[in-house]
Amino acid sequence: MYEHDQGAKRSTAISDLIMVIVLLVAIIFAGQIVSALTSALGSMWSKIILLAVVLGLALLIYFVRVRNYRYMFYYERNAQVFDPRFDEMVDIEYDEPYGTFIVKLGVANKGKLKEKVLYDELVALAAPENKADYVDLPTDSYTSGRKKTAHILVYERNGEKRGILFHPDAKLVSCMQQVLSEKSDETHE
């Protein structure tokens, strides 16, 4: 199994420092605006505006830093590994069957299942530059990035083709291409 956390690449010490500085400047700026608005609108309206600004900043932080998508792909069949407790090889069984792709919306360390595509449903994986064949396909976007630069995973469920827009890393793309190539070879035999 391979898991890719879309938000992992965004969390750097520099970006966190910049965010703290921006928040401090925004709070100081909001305080100045509230002082100016108090004389013009009255105390109650200025407090409502300040509350709206603080809530807006909190939502921005939530969507930019806390919430992200996680992609899991089961590209290995059940394997055997050496377990030193028993001094022998033991079978590892994965939670999902081979070829399953899962998308979770993660908040902190928890995730909510958004989509699950099984091996039999997989059709194709298209890179951003090769998505022209799938422009009319109904898609679900599971990415925090730009849709223009997203890959599309095409799957077929109940006779209907659909797509998932997402931003995989190079290893996830490689694993998915390996499984799709194997599936293509099975159908051509």
Coordinates of C-alpha atoms in Angstrom, one line a residue:
M1 CA 0.0 0.0 0.0
Y2 CA 1.2 3.5 -0.7
E3 CA -0.3 6.6 0.9
H4 CA 0.3 10.2 -0.3
D5 CA -0.8 13.1 1.8
Q6 CA -1.4 16.1 -0.5
G7 CA -0.8 18.6 2.4
A8 CA 2.6 17.1 3.4
K9 CA 4.5 19.2 0.8
R10 CA 2.9 22.4 2.0
S11 CA 4.0 22.3 5.7
T12 CA 7.4 24.0 6.0
A13 CA 8.8 26.1 8.8
I14 CA 9.1 29.1 6.5
S15 CA 5.4 28.9 5.4
D16 CA 4.3 28.6 9.0
L17 CA 6.4 31.6 10.0
I18 CA 5.0 33.6 7.1
M19 CA 1.5 32.6 8.2
V20 CA 2.1 33.7 11.8
I21 CA 3.5 37.1 10.6
V22 CA 0.5 37.6 8.3
L23 CA -1.9 36.8 11.1
L24 CA -0.2 39.3 13.4
V25 CA -0.3 42.0 10.8
A26 CA -4.0 41.2 10.1
I27 CA -4.9 41.4 13.8
I28 CA -3.2 44.7 14.2
F29 CA -4.8 46.0 11.0
A30 CA -8.2 44.7 12.1
G31 CA -7.7 46.5 15.5
Q32 CA -7.0 49.8 13.7
I33 CA -10.1 49.4 11.4
V34 CA -12.3 48.6 14.5
S35 CA -11.1 51.8 16.2
A36 CA -11.9 53.8 13.1
L37 CA -15.3 52.1 12.7
T38 CA -16.3 52.6 16.3
S39 CA -16.6 56.3 15.9
A40 CA -18.4 56.0 12.5
L41 CA -20.7 53.0 13.1
G42 CA -20.9 52.5 16.8
S43 CA -19.4 49.9 19.1
M44 CA -21.7 47.0 18.2
W45 CA -21.2 47.1 14.4
S46 CA -17.4 47.4 14.8
K47 CA -17.4 44.3 17.0
I48 CA -19.5 42.3 14.5
I49 CA -17.1 43.3 11.7
L50 CA -14.1 42.3 13.8
L51 CA -15.7 38.9 14.6
A52 CA -16.4 38.4 10.9
V53 CA -12.7 39.1 10.1
V54 CA -11.5 36.7 12.8
L55 CA -13.8 34.0 11.6
G56 CA -12.7 34.6 8.0
L57 CA -9.1 34.2 9.0
A58 CA -9.8 31.0 11.0
L59 CA -11.6 29.5 7.9
L60 CA -8.7 30.5 5.7
I61 CA -6.2 28.7 8.0
Y62 CA -8.5 25.7 8.1
F63 CA -8.7 25.3 4.3
V64 CA -5.0 26.2 3.7
R65 CA -3.2 24.4 6.5
V66 CA -5.4 21.9 8.4
R67 CA -7.6 20.3 5.7
N68 CA -6.1 18.2 3.0
Y69 CA -6.6 15.1 0.8
R70 CA -5.0 11.7 1.4
Y71 CA -4.7 9.2 -1.4
M72 CA -4.1 5.5 -0.7
F73 CA -3.4 2.9 -3.3
Y74 CA -3.1 -0.8 -2.7
Y75 CA -0.6 -1.8 -5.4
E76 CA 0.9 -4.8 -3.8
R77 CA -0.7 -8.2 -3.4
N78 CA -0.6 -9.8 0.0
A79 CA 3.1 -10.4 0.8
Q80 CA 5.2 -12.3 3.3
V81 CA 7.6 -10.6 5.6
F82 CA 10.0 -11.9 8.2
D83 CA 8.6 -11.5 11.8
P84 CA 11.4 -11.8 14.4
R85 CA 8.8 -12.6 17.1
F86 CA 8.1 -16.0 15.4
D87 CA 11.5 -16.3 13.6
E88 CA 9.6 -17.1 10.4
M89 CA 7.9 -15.5 7.4
V90 CA 4.3 -14.4 8.0
D91 CA 1.6 -13.2 5.6
I92 CA 0.6 -9.6 5.6
E93 CA -3.0 -9.0 4.6
Y94 CA -4.0 -5.5 3.6
D95 CA -7.3 -3.9 4.7
E96 CA -8.4 -3.5 1.1
P97 CA -8.1 -5.7 -2.0
Y98 CA -5.4 -5.3 -4.6
G99 CA -5.8 -2.3 -6.9
T100 CA -8.1 -0.3 -4.6
F101 CA -7.8 3.5 -4.7
I102 CA -9.1 5.5 -1.7
V103 CA -9.5 9.2 -1.2
K104 CA -9.9 10.7 2.3
L105 CA -10.5 14.2 3.3
G106 CA -8.1 14.6 6.2
V107 CA -8.4 17.0 9.1
A108 CA -5.4 16.7 11.5
N109 CA -4.8 12.9 11.8
K110 CA -8.3 11.8 11.0
G111 CA -9.8 11.2 7.6
K112 CA -13.3 10.9 6.2
L113 CA -13.7 8.6 3.2
K114 CA -14.7 10.5 0.1
E115 CA -14.2 7.9 -2.7
K116 CA -13.2 4.3 -3.1
V117 CA -12.5 2.8 -6.5
L118 CA -11.9 -0.9 -6.8
Y119 CA -9.5 -2.7 -9.2
D120 CA -12.3 -3.9 -11.5
E121 CA -13.6 -0.3 -11.9
L122 CA -10.2 1.3 -12.9
V123 CA -10.1 2.4 -16.5
A124 CA -7.2 4.9 -17.0
L125 CA -5.0 7.5 -15.5
A126 CA -4.4 10.7 -17.5
A127 CA -1.7 13.3 -16.8
P128 CA -2.7 17.0 -16.9
E129 CA -1.5 17.3 -20.5
N130 CA -3.5 14.3 -21.6
K131 CA -6.9 15.1 -20.1
A132 CA -8.4 16.3 -23.4
D133 CA -10.0 12.9 -24.0
Y134 CA -12.0 13.2 -20.8
V135 CA -13.3 16.8 -20.8
D136 CA -16.9 15.7 -21.1
L137 CA -16.6 13.1 -18.3
P138 CA -18.4 13.9 -15.0
T139 CA -15.6 14.4 -12.4
D140 CA -15.2 14.9 -8.7
S141 CA -12.4 17.1 -7.6
Y142 CA -10.4 15.8 -4.6
T143 CA -7.6 18.3 -4.6
S144 CA -6.7 21.5 -2.9
G145 CA -4.6 22.6 -5.9
R146 CA -5.5 23.9 -9.4
K147 CA -7.8 21.6 -11.5
K148 CA -5.7 22.5 -14.5
T149 CA -2.6 20.7 -13.2
A150 CA -4.5 17.7 -11.7
H151 CA -4.4 14.2 -13.0
I152 CA -7.6 12.4 -13.7
L153 CA -8.3 8.8 -12.7
V154 CA -11.1 7.4 -14.9
Y155 CA -13.2 4.6 -13.5
E156 CA -16.4 2.8 -14.5
R157 CA -19.2 2.1 -12.0
N158 CA -22.7 0.8 -12.9
G159 CA -22.0 1.3 -16.6
E160 CA -21.1 5.0 -16.2
K161 CA -17.6 6.4 -16.6
R162 CA -16.5 9.0 -14.1
G163 CA -13.3 10.8 -13.2
I164 CA -11.5 11.8 -10.1
L165 CA -9.3 14.9 -10.2
F166 CA -6.3 14.7 -7.8
H167 CA -2.6 15.6 -7.4
P168 CA -0.6 12.4 -7.0
D169 CA 3.2 12.4 -6.5
A170 CA 5.5 10.6 -8.8
K171 CA 5.5 7.3 -6.8
L172 CA 1.7 7.1 -6.7
V173 CA 1.5 7.7 -10.5
S174 CA 4.1 5.0 -11.1
C175 CA 2.2 2.5 -8.8
M176 CA -1.1 3.3 -10.6
Q177 CA 0.4 2.9 -14.0
Q178 CA 1.9 -0.4 -13.0
V179 CA -1.5 -1.8 -11.9
L180 CA -3.3 -0.3 -14.9
S181 CA -0.8 -1.8 -17.2
E182 CA -1.2 -5.2 -15.6
K183 CA -5.0 -4.9 -15.9
S184 CA -4.7 -4.0 -19.5
D185 CA -2.5 -7.0 -20.1
E186 CA -5.2 -9.2 -18.4
T187 CA -8.0 -7.9 -20.7
H188 CA -5.9 -8.4 -23.8
E189 CA -5.1 -12.1 -23.1

